[in-house]
Amino acid sequence: YLGPFLLTRLLIPYLEAARPSRIINLTAPSTTRPNLDDLQGERKFSSLGAFGASKAADLLFTYALARRLGGRGITANAYHPGIMKTNLNRTAPTPIRLVAGVLNRFAGATPERASEGLVQLATSVQFADTNGQLIHGGKAITAPFIGDRDLQDSLWKASCSLARVQETI
């Protein structure tokens, strides 16, 4: 999560110069609340927990960013491609690999198919004014706790500290 956070922060002056601009974070709804006291997983780590927490952090960051950039000609949204055919779970425990294999086979989209909505969000006039949303299947959806502004702001502050950037943009 911190890599995209820092990259986005560093690109903002260039996005402002090229307004109107769109920031899109590729993510997924997650029920794993990020541990703000251990964002880098130094005290406790599990690959699935880290994945879920990073997806939630992406969403919280996107919503916080949208609020901070509102009215400046830059929109920030998140895109959820749905289940995709990937090897992401190749090192997961066997039961998870089996379930993921079935989901990939019967419900998983190819990366090419899953990216169609991302391209639409990035280029379509339909989404020109959409800001601070999680988009899936061409419409806004929600996820647990992402609307929690206190959590958004706490994550923002912790991320700025870890990335060594100013809190204001």
JSON list of N, CA and C in Angstrom, two decimals, residues 14-21 73-74:
[
{"chain": "A", "resi": 14, "resn": "TYR", "atom": "N", "xyz": [2.23, 17.05, -10.94]},
{"chain": "A", "resi": 14, "resn": "TYR", "atom": "CA", "xyz": [2.12, 16.80, -12.38]},
{"chain": "A", "resi": 14, "resn": "TYR", "atom": "C", "xyz": [0.66, 16.61, -12.80]},
{"chain": "A", "resi": 15, "resn": "LEU", "atom": "N", "xyz": [-0.12, 15.97, -11.95]},
{"chain": "A", "resi": 15, "resn": "LEU", "atom": "CA", "xyz": [-1.54, 15.81, -12.23]},
{"chain": "A", "resi": 15, "resn": "LEU", "atom": "C", "xyz": [-2.26, 17.15, -12.18]},
{"chain": "A", "resi": 16, "resn": "GLU", "atom": "N", "xyz": [-1.84, 18.02, -11.26]},
{"chain": "A", "resi": 16, "resn": "GLU", "atom": "CA", "xyz": [-2.42, 19.36, -11.21]},
{"chain": "A", "resi": 16, "resn": "GLU", "atom": "C", "xyz": [-2.10, 20.14, -12.48]},
{"chain": "A", "resi": 17, "resn": "ALA", "atom": "N", "xyz": [-0.90, 19.99, -12.99]},
{"chain": "A", "resi": 17, "resn": "ALA", "atom": "CA", "xyz": [-0.50, 20.69, -14.21]},
{"chain": "A", "resi": 17, "resn": "ALA", "atom": "C", "xyz": [-1.25, 20.18, -15.43]},
{"chain": "A", "resi": 18, "resn": "ALA", "atom": "N", "xyz": [-1.75, 18.97, -15.38]},
{"chain": "A", "resi": 18, "resn": "ALA", "atom": "CA", "xyz": [-2.43, 18.35, -16.52]},
{"chain": "A", "resi": 18, "resn": "ALA", "atom": "C", "xyz": [-3.95, 18.26, -16.32]},
{"chain": "A", "resi": 19, "resn": "ARG", "atom": "N", "xyz": [-4.50, 19.06, -15.43]},
{"chain": "A", "resi": 19, "resn": "ARG", "atom": "CA", "xyz": [-5.94, 18.98, -15.13]},
{"chain": "A", "resi": 19, "resn": "ARG", "atom": "C", "xyz": [-6.79, 19.12, -16.38]},
{"chain": "A", "resi": 20, "resn": "PRO", "atom": "N", "xyz": [-7.93, 18.41, -16.44]},
{"chain": "A", "resi": 20, "resn": "PRO", "atom": "CA", "xyz": [-8.46, 17.49, -15.44]},
{"chain": "A", "resi": 20, "resn": "PRO", "atom": "C", "xyz": [-7.70, 16.16, -15.45]},
{"chain": "A", "resi": 21, "resn": "SER", "atom": "N", "xyz": [-7.52, 15.60, -14.28]},
{"chain": "A", "resi": 21, "resn": "SER", "atom": "CA", "xyz": [-6.77, 14.36, -14.11]},
{"chain": "A", "resi": 21, "resn": "SER", "atom": "C", "xyz": [-7.57, 13.37, -13.28]},
{"chain": "A", "resi": 73, "resn": "GLY", "atom": "N", "xyz": [-9.76, 19.80, -9.69]},
{"chain": "A", "resi": 73, "resn": "GLY", "atom": "CA", "xyz": [-9.60, 19.28, -11.05]},
{"chain": "A", "resi": 73, "resn": "GLY", "atom": "C", "xyz": [-8.96, 17.91, -11.12]},
{"chain": "A", "resi": 74, "resn": "ILE", "atom": "N", "xyz": [-8.84, 17.24, -9.98]},
{"chain": "A", "resi": 74, "resn": "ILE", "atom": "CA", "xyz": [-8.29, 15.88, -9.93]},
{"chain": "A", "resi": 74, "resn": "ILE", "atom": "C", "xyz": [-9.29, 15.01, -9.18]}
]
